[in-house]
Every structure is written in C-alpha cells, then in structure tokens.
PDB file of C-alpha atoms in Angstrom:
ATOM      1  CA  UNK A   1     -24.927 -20.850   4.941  1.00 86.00           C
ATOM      2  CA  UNK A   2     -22.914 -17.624   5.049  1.00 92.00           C
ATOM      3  CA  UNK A   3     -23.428 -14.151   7.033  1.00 94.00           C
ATOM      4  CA  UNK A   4     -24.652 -11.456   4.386  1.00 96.00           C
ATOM      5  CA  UNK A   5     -23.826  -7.726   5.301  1.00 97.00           C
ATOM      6  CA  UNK A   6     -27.057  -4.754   5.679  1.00 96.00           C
ATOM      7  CA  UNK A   7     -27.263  -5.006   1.859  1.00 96.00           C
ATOM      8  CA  UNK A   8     -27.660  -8.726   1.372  1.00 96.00           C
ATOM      9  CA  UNK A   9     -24.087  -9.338  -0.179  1.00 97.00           C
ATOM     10  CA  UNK A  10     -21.742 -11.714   1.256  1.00 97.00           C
ATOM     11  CA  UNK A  11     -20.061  -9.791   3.690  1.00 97.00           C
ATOM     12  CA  UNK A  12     -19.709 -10.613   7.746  1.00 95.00           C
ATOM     13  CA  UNK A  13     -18.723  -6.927   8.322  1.00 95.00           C
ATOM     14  CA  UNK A  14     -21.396  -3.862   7.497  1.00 96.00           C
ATOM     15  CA  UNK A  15     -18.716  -2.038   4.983  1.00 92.00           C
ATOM     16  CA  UNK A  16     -19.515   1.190   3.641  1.00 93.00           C
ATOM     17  CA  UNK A  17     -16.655   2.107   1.539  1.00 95.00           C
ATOM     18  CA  UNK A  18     -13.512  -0.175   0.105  1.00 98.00           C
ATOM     19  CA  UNK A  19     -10.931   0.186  -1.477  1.00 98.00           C
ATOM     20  CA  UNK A  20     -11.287  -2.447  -4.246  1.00 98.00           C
ATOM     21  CA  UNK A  21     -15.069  -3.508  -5.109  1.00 98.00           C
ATOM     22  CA  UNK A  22     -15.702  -6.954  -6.280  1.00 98.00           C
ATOM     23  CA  UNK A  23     -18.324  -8.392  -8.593  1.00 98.00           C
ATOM     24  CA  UNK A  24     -19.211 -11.176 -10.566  1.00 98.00           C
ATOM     25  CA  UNK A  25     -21.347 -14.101  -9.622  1.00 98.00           C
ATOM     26  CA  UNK A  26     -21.608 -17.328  -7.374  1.00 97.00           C
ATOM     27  CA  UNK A  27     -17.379 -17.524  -7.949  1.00 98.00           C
ATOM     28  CA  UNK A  28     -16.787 -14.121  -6.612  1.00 98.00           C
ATOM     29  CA  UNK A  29     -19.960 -14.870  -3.569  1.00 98.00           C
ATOM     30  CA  UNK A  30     -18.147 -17.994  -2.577  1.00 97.00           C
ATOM     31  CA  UNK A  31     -20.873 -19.412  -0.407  1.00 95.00           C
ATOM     32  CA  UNK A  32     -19.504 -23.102  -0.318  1.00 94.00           C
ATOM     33  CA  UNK A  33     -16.403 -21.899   1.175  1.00 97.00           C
ATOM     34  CA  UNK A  34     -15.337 -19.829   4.187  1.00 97.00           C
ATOM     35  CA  UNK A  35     -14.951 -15.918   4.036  1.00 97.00           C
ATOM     36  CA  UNK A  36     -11.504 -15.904   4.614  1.00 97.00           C
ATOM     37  CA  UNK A  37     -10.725 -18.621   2.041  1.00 98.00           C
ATOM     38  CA  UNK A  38     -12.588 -16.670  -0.736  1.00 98.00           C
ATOM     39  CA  UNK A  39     -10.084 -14.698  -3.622  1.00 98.00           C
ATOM     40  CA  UNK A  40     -11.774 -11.540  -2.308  1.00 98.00           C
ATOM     41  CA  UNK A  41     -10.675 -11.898   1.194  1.00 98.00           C
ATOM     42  CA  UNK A  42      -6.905 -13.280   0.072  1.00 98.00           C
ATOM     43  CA  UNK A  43      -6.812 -10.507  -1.841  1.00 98.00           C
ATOM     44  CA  UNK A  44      -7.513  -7.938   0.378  1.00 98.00           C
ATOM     45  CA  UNK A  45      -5.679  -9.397   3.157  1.00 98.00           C
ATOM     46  CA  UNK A  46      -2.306  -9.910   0.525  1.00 98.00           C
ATOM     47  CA  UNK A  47      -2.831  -5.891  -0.744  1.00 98.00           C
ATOM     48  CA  UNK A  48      -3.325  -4.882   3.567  1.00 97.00           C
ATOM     49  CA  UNK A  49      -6.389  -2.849   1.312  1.00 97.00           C
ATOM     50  CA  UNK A  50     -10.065  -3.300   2.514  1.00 98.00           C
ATOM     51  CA  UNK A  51     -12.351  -4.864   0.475  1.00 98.00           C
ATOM     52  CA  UNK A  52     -16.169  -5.737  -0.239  1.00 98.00           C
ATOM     53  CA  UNK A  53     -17.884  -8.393  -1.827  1.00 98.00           C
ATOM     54  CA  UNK A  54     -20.732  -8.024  -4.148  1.00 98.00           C
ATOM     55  CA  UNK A  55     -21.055 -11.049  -5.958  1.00 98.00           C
ATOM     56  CA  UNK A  56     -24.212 -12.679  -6.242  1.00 96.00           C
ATOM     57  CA  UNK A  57     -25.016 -16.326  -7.502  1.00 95.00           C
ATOM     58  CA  UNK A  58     -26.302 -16.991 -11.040  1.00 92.00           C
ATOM     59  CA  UNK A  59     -25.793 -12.915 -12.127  1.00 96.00           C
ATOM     60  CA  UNK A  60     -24.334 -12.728 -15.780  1.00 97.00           C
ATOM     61  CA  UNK A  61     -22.532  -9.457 -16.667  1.00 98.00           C
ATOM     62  CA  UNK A  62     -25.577  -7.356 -17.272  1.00 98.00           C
ATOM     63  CA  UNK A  63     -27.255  -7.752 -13.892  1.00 98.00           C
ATOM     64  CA  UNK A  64     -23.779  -6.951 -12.296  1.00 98.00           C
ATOM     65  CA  UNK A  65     -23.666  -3.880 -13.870  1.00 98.00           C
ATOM     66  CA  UNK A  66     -26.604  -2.752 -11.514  1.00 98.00           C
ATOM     67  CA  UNK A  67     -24.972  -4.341  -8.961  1.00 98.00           C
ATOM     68  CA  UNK A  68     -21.769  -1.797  -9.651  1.00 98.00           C
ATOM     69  CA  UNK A  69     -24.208   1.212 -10.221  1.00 98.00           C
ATOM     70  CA  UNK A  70     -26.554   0.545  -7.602  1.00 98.00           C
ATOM     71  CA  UNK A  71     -23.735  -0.515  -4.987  1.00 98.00           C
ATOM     72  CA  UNK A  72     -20.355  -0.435  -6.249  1.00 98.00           C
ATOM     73  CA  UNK A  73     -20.071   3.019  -6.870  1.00 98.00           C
ATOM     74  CA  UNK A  74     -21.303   4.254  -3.656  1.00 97.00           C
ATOM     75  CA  UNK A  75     -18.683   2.487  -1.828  1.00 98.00           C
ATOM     76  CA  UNK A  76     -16.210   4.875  -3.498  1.00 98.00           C
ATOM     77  CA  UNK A  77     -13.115   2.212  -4.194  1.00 98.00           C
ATOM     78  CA  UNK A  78     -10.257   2.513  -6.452  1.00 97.00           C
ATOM     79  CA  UNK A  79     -10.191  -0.266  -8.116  1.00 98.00           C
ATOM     80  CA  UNK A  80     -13.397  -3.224  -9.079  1.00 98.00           C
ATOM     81  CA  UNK A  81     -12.421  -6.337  -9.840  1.00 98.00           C
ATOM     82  CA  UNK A  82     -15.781  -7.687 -12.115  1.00 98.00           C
ATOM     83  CA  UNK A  83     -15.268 -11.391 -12.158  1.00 98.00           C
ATOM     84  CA  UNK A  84     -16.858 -13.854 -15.844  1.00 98.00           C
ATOM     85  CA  UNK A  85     -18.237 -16.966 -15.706  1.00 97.00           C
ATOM     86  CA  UNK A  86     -17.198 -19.372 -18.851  1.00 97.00           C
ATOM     87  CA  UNK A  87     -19.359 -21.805 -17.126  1.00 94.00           C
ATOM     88  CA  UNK A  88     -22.597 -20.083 -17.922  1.00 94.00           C
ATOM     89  CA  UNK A  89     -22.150 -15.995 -18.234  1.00 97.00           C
ATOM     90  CA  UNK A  90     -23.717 -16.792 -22.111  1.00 97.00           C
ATOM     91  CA  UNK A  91     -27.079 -18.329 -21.440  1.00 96.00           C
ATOM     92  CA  UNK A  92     -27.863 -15.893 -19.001  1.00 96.00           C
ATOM     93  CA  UNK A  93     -27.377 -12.809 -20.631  1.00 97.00           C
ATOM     94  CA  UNK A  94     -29.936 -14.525 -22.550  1.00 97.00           C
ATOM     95  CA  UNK A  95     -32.883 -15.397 -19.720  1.00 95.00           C
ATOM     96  CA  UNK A  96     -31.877 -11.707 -18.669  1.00 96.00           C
ATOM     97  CA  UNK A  97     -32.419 -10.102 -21.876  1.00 97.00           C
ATOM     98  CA  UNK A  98     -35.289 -11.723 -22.013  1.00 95.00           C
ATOM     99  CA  UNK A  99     -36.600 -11.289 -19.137  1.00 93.00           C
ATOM    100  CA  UNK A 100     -36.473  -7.428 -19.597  1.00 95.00           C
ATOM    101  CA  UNK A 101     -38.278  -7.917 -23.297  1.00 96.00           C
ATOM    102  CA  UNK A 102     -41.103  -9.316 -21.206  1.00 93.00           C
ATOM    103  CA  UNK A 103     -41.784  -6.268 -19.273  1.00 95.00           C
ATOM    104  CA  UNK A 104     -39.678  -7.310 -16.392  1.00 93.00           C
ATOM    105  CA  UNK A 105     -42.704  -9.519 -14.821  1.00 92.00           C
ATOM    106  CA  UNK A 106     -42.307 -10.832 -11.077  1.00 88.00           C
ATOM    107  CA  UNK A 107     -40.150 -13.483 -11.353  1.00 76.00           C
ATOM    108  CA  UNK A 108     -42.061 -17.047 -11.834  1.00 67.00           C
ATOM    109  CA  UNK A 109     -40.400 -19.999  -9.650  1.00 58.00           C
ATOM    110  CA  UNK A 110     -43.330 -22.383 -10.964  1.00 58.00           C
ATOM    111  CA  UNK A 111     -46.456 -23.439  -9.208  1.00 55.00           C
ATOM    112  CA  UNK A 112     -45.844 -24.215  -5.813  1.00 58.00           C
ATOM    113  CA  UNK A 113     -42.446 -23.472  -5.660  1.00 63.00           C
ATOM    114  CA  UNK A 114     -40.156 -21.440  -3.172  1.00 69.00           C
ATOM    115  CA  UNK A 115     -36.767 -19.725  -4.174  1.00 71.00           C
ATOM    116  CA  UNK A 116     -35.028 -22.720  -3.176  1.00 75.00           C
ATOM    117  CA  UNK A 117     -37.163 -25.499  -4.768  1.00 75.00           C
ATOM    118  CA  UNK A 118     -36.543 -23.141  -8.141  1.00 73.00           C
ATOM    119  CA  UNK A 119     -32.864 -23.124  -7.053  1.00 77.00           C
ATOM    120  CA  UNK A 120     -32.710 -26.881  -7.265  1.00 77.00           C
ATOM    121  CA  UNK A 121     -34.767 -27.136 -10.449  1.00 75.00           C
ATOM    122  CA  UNK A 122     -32.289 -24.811 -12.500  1.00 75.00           C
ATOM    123  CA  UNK A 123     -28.610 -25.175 -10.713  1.00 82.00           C
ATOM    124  CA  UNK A 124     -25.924 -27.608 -12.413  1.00 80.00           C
ATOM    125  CA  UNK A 125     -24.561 -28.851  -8.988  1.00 80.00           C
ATOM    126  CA  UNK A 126     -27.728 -29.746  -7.383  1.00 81.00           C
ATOM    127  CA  UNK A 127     -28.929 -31.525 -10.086  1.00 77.00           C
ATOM    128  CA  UNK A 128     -25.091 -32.978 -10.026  1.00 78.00           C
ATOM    129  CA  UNK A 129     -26.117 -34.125  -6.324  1.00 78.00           C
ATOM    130  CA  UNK A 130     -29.571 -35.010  -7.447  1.00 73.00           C
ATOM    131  CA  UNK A 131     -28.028 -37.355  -9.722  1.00 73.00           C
ATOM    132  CA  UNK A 132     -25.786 -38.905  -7.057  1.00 74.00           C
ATOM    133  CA  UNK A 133     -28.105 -39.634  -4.527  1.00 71.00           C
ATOM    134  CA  UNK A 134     -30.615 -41.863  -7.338  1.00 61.00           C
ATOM    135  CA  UNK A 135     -27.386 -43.663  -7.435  1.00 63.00           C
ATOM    136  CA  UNK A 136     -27.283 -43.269 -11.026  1.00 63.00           C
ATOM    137  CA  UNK A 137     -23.549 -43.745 -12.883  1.00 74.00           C
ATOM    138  CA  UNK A 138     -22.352 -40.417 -13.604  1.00 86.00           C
ATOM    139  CA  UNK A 139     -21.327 -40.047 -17.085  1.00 89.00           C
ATOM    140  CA  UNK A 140     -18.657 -37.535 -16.762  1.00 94.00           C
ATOM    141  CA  UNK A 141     -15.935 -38.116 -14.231  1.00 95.00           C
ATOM    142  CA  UNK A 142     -12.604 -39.060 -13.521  1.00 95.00           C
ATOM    143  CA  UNK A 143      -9.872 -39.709 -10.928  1.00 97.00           C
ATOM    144  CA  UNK A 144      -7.316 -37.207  -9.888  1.00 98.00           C
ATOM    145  CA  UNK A 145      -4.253 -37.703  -7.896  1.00 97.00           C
ATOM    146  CA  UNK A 146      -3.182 -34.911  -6.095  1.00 97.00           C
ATOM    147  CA  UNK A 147       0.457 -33.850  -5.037  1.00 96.00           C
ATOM    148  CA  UNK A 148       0.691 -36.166  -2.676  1.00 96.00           C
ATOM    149  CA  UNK A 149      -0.860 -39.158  -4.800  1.00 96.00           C
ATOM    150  CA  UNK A 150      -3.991 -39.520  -2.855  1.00 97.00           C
ATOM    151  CA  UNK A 151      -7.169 -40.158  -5.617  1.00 97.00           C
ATOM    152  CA  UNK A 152     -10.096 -38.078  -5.671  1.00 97.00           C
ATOM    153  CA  UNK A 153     -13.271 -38.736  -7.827  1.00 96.00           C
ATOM    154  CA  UNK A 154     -13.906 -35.788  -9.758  1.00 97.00           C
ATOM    155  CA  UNK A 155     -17.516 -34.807 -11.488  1.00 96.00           C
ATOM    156  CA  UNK A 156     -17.953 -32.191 -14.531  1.00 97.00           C
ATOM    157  CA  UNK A 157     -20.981 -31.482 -15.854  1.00 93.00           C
ATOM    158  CA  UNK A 158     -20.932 -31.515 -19.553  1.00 93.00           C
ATOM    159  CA  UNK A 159     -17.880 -31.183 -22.396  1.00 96.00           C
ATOM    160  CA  UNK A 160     -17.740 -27.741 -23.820  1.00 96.00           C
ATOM    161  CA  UNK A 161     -20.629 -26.894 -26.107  1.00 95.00           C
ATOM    162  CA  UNK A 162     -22.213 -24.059 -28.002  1.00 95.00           C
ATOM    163  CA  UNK A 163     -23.437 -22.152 -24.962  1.00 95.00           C
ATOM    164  CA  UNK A 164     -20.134 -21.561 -24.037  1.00 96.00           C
ATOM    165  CA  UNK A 165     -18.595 -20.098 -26.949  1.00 97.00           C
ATOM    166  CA  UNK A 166     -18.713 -16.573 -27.854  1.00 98.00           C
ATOM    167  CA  UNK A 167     -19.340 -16.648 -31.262  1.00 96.00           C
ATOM    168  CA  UNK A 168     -22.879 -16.265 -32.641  1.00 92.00           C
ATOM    169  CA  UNK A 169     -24.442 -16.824 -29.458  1.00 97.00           C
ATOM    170  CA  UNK A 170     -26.805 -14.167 -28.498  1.00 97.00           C
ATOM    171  CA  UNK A 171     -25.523 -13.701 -25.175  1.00 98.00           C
ATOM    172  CA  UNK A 172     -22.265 -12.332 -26.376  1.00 98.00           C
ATOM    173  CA  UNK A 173     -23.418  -8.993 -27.599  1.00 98.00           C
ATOM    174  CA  UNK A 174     -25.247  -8.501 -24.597  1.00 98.00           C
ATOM    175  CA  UNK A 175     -22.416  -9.082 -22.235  1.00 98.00           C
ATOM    176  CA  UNK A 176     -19.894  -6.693 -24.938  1.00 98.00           C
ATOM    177  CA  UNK A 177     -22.206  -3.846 -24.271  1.00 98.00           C
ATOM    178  CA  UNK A 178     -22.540  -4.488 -20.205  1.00 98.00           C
ATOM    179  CA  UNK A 179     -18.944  -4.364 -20.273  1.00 98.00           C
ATOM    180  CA  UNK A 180     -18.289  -1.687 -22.386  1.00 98.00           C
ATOM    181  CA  UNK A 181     -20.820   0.542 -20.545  1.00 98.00           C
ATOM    182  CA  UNK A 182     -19.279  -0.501 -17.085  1.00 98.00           C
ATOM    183  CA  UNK A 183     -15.581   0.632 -18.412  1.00 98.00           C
ATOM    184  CA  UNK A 184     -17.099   3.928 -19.643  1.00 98.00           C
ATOM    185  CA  UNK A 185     -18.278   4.317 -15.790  1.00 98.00           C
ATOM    186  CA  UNK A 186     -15.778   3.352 -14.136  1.00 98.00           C
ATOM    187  CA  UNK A 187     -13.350   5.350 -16.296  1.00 97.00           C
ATOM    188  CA  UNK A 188     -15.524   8.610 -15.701  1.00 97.00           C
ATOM    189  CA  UNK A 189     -15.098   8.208 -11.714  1.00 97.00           C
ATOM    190  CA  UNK A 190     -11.937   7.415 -11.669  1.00 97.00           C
ATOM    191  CA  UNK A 191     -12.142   3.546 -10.772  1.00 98.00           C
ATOM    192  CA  UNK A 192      -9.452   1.000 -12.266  1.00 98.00           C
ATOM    193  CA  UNK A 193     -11.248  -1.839 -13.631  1.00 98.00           C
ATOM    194  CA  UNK A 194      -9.869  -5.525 -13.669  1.00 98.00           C
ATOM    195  CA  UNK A 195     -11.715  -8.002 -15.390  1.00 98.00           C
ATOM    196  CA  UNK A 196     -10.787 -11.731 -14.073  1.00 98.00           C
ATOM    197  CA  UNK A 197     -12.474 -14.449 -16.062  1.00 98.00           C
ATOM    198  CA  UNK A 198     -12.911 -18.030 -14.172  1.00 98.00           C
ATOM    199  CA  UNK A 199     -13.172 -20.646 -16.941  1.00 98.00           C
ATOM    200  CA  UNK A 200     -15.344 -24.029 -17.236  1.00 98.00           C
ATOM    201  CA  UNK A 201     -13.707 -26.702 -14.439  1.00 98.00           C
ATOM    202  CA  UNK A 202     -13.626 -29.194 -17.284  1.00 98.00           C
ATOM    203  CA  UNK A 203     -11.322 -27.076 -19.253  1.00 98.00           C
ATOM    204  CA  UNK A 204      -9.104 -27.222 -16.356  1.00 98.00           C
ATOM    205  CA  UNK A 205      -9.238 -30.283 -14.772  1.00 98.00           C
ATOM    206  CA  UNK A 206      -9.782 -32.249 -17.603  1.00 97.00           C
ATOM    207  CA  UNK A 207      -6.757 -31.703 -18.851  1.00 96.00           C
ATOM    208  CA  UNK A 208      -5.362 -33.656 -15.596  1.00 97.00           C
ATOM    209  CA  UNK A 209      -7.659 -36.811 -14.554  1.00 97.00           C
ATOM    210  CA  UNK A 210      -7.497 -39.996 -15.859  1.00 96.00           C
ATOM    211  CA  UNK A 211     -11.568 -40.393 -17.657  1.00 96.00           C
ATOM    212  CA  UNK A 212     -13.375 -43.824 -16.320  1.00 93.00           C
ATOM    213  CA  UNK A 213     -13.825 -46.118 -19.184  1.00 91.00           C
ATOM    214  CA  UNK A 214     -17.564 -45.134 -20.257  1.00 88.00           C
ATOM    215  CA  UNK A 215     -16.451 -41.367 -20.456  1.00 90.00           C
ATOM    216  CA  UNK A 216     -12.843 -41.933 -22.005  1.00 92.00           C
ATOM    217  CA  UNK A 217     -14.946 -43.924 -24.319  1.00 90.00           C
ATOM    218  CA  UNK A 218     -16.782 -41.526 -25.872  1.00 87.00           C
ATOM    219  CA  UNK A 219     -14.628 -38.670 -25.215  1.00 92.00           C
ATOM    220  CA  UNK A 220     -13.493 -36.915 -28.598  1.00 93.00           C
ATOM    221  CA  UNK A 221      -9.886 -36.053 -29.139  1.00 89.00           C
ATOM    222  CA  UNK A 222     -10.615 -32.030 -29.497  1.00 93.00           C
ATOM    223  CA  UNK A 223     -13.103 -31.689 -26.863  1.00 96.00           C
ATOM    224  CA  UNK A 224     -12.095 -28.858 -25.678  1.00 97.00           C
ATOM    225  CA  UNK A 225     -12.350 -25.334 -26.981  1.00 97.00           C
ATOM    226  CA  UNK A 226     -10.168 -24.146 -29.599  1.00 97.00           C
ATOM    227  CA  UNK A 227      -8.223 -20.755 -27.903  1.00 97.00           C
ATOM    228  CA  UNK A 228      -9.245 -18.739 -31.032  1.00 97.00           C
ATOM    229  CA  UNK A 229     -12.930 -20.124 -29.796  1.00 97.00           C
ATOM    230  CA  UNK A 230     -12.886 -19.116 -26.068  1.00 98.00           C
ATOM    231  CA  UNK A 231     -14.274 -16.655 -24.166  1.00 98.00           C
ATOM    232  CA  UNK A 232     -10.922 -15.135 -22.722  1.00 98.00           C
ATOM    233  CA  UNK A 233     -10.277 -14.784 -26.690  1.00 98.00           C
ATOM    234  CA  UNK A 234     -13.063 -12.552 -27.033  1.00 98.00           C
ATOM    235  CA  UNK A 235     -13.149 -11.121 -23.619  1.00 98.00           C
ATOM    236  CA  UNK A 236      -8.922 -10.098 -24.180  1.00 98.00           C
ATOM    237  CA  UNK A 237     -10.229  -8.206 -27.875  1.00 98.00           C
ATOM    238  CA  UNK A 238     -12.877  -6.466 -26.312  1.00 98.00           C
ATOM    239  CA  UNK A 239     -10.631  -5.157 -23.030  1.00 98.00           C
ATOM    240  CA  UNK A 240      -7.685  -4.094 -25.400  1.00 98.00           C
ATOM    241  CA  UNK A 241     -10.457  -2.504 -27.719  1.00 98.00           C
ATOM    242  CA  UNK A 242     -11.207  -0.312 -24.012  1.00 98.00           C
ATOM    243  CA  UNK A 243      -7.799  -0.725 -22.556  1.00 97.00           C
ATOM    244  CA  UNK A 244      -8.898  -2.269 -19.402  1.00 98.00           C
ATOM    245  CA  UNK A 245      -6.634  -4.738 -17.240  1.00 98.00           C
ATOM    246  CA  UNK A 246      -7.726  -8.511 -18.771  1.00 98.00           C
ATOM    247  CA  UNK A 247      -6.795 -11.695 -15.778  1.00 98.00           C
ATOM    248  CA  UNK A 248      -7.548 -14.784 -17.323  1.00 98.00           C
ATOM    249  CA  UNK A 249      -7.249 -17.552 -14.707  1.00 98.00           C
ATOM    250  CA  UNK A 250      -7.370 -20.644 -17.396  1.00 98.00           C
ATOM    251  CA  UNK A 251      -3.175 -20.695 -17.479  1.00 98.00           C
ATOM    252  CA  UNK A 252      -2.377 -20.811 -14.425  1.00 98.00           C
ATOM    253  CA  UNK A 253      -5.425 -23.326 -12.582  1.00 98.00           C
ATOM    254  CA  UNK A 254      -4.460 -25.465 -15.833  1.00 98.00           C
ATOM    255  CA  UNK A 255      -0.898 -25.460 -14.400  1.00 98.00           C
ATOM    256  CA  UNK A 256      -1.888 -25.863 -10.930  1.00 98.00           C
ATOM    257  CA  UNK A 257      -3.916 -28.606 -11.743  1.00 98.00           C
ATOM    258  CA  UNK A 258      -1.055 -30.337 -13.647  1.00 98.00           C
ATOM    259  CA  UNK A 259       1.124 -30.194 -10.721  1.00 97.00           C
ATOM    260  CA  UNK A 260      -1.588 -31.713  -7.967  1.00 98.00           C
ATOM    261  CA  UNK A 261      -3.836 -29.323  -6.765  1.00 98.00           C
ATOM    262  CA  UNK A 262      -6.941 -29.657  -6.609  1.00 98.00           C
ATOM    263  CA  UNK A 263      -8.338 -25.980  -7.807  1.00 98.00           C
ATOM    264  CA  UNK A 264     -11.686 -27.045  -7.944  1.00 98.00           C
ATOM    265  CA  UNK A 265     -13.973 -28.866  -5.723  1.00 98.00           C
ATOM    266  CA  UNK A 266     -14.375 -32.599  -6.634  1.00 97.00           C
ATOM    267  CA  UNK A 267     -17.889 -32.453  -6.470  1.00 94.00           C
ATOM    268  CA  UNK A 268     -19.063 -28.969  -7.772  1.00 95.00           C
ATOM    269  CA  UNK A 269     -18.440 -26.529 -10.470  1.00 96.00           C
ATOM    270  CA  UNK A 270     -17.002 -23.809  -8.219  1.00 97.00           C
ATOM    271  CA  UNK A 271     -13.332 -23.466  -6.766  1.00 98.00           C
ATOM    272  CA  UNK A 272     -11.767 -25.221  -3.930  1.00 98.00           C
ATOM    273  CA  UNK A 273      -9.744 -23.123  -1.335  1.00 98.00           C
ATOM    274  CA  UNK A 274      -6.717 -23.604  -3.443  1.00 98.00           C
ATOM    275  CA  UNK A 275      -7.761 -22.905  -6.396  1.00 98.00           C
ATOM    276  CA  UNK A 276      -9.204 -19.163  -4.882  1.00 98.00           C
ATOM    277  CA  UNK A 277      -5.854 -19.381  -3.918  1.00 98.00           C
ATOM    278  CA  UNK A 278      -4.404 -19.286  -7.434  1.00 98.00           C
ATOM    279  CA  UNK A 279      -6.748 -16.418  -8.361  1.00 98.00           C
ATOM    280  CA  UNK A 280      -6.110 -14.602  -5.512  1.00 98.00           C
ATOM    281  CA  UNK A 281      -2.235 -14.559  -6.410  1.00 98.00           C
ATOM    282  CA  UNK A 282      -3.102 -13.529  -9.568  1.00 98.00           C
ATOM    283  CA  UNK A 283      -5.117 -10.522  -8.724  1.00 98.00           C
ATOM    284  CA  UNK A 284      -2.442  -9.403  -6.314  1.00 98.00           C
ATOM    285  CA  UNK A 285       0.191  -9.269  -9.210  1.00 97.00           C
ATOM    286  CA  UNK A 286      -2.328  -7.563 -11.764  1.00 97.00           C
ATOM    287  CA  UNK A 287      -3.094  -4.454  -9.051  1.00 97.00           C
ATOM    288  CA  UNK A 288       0.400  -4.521  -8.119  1.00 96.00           C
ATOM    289  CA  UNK A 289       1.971  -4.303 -11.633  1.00 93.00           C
ATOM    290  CA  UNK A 290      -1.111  -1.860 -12.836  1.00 87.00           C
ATOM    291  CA  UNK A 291       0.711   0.774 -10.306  1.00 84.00           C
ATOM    292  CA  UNK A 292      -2.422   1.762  -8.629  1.00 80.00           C
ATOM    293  CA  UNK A 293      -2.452   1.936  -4.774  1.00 70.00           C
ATOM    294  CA  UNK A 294      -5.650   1.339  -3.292  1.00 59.00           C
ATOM    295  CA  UNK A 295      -4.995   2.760  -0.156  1.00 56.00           C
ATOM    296  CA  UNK A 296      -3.329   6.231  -1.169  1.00 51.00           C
ATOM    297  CA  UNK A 297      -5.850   7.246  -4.081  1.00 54.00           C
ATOM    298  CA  UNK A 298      -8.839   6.466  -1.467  1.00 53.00           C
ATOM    299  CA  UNK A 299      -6.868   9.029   0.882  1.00 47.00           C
ATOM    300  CA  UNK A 300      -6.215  11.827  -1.804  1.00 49.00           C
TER     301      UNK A 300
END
C-alpha cells in the first residue's frame, strides 16, 4: 500500500505545482518501494527542486499523454521527466488503441471480477508469485552474488521476444506519435522534456547470474536483443528526430549489475532501491548538464 495525493497519484503531500513533473508507469509509481526510495523522490531531493509523481501502473505512452495534459501541465513545472517501459510499453499501446477503436466501452474485468482479481489475472509478477506458491519449478532464474558475495535467487519472466521489439509491431507507431505530440506540447509551454527509458530486468541482470541448469540449458547464445533491435535504438532516432533529452538506463544498471548490485528486485520485474538509485543519478546529471534550473525558470 502507498498514500495517493487529492488526485489519486502517488504522492503523500497534496502538491499543486512542481518544478519537474514525472510520468511513466508502475516504474515511475513505485508502489513496492518507499516514497523516499523512489527515482522521483532522489531526484528531487539531489536537484533541492520539488517534485510530483504521476505515474500510474500498467499506462503505455499514450495514456500518459492524458496524464501530462490532464495533470502535468497544470502543475506548471519546468521540466517532465516521461519515463518507457521495454518491459511491456508495446503491447499496450496495442489493448489501448484498441480499446479506443471499440468506442471506449466501460472497462470489462470479467464476470465476477473486482479491479484486483483482474489485476492478478493480467500482471507478470503476480502470476510470477502465483507460480511460486503451486510450488511449481520456475523456468527462468538464476543466482546472483552481490558485492559482498551473498547469493540471491533471481526470477525473470520470459527471454526477449517480439513484443518487445520496435520493429513492425503495431504498438510502435502508436507510441512515435504519443511522443511526438507530447514534445510538440511541451515545447509550446515552455517545458524541457527528458525521456528516461527503463529496460527489460532480463536484459540487465541476465547478463550477471549464473542460469540453473534447466534454463542455461535451453538458453540460446544471442538471447538478447540486438542494439540495432532495441527500443532505446528507436526511442534515441525518434528524440534526435525532435531534439529532446534521450536517458537510457540499460548502460549503466548493466554496469551496476556487473559490479554487485542488485538493481532489481529478486522477485519482481520492477527496481530495487538501488537500482532507483542508479536512475536517479542519472537524471540528476541529464537536468544538470541540459542547463535548465528548475527552481529559477519556475520563479521568472
């Protein structure tokens, strides 16, 4: 559980204006950590700039764009960071898109089900969990040894596939255009943009765990995306293409990951407290080398 603000967004403080605006989804909400461990509050606290979170769990691109017209605006900021999802950004542009083709109905959680019985039914880490507690082997997962060499068991979902590659997926388009029209908005108000892009754990901690034997097994040698096939490939075009500030987080959790830590929880798809960590850093270098103070454009 987490305290929500008088808007519903993930915020213990009722904050009216900010001076950077963040979006994105259930990475930027951060409900499986606490507030203060979350990049939005590191990075607020590192910049001495107030801040506001508007992230919202399972939102691809295209919903956030509401989110930044309906309540990102109004808060008057100088800079939004608008936070990707490699994880899952893709497929639902998709449901969204086609959601909207169907009239925008009421939103169908099945017979007999509430918001979080539908929640279970359709989220990767419950089902992760769901999986556990039938005590069934799970086929993707690995040890890690931190830092200071103490093992962890590590799940991932599934290796890289189709849904997470830009290219001829149906979801791209759809994201290229929520994108593009947010830059165009934020450019007309003023607003620097930063887009940060969280990657697919498995891209990142794969690269550091030793497999168990049924998933080294089976584990092809080029599982992983090719660079030229990634998202930040295609996201990096697009933001040159509208010369807006591109953070791609893949280098340096890779790193971090390769020298210990732990950047994502062991048994989720989000984050740990260290790895918000690393893309809180990050963040704080971008608006810091972009020139653009928070603070003093908010008070012109």
């Amino acid at each position: 559980t987490f305290q929500t603000d008088f808007e519903g967004f993930r915020n213990s403080t009722d904050i009216r204006g900010a001076d950077i605006v963040f979006i994105g989804d259930s990475f930027t909400e951060a409900g499986n950590l606490p507030e203060p461990e979350t990049f939005v509050a590191r990075t607020g606290r590192s910049l001495g700039e107030s801040v506001r979170n508007l992230g919202r769990a399972s939102y691809c691109p295209s919903e956030e764009l509401v989110i930044l017209k309906r309540y990102g605006i109004r808060c008057h900021p100088s800079i939004v960071v608008w936070q990707f999802c490699e994880n899952n950004d893709l497929e639902e542009e998709v449901n969204f898109q086609t959601w909207k083709d169907r009239g925008r109905p009421p939103v169908d959680f099945g017979a007999g089900l509430d918001r979080t019985s539908a929640w279970r039914r359709r989220s990767p880490t419950y089902q992760l969990f769901q999986r556990l507690r039938r005590h069934e082997p799970w086929p993707l997962s690995g040890q890690f040894f931190d830092a200071q060499g103490h093992a962890h068991r590590v799940l991932f979902e599934k290796l890289p596939d189709a849904s997470n590659r830009p290219a001829q997926h149906a979801g791209w388009p759809l994201m290229e255009q929520a994108l593009s029209k947010g830059a165009d908005l934020l450019g007309r108000q003023g607003i620097h943009p930063v887009i940060l892009l969280i990657p697919k754990k498995i891209r990142v901690m794969g690269h550091s765990v030793d497999f168990n034997p049924p998933a080294a097994s089976g584990l092809p040698q080029d599982w992983d995306l090719r660079p030229e096939e990634t998202m930040a490939c295609y996201l990096s075009r697009e933001c040159a293409d509208l010369d807006v500030q591109f953070v791609d987080a893949t280098p340096q959790l890779k790193a971090s990951a390769a020298r210990g830590e732990l950047v994502y929880l062991p048994m989720d798809t989000h984050l740990s407290s260290q790895g918000h960590a690393v893309v809180a850093e990050l963040l704080v270098d971008a608006i810091q080398g972009s020139g653009v103070n928070a603070q003093n454009q908010r008070n012109d």
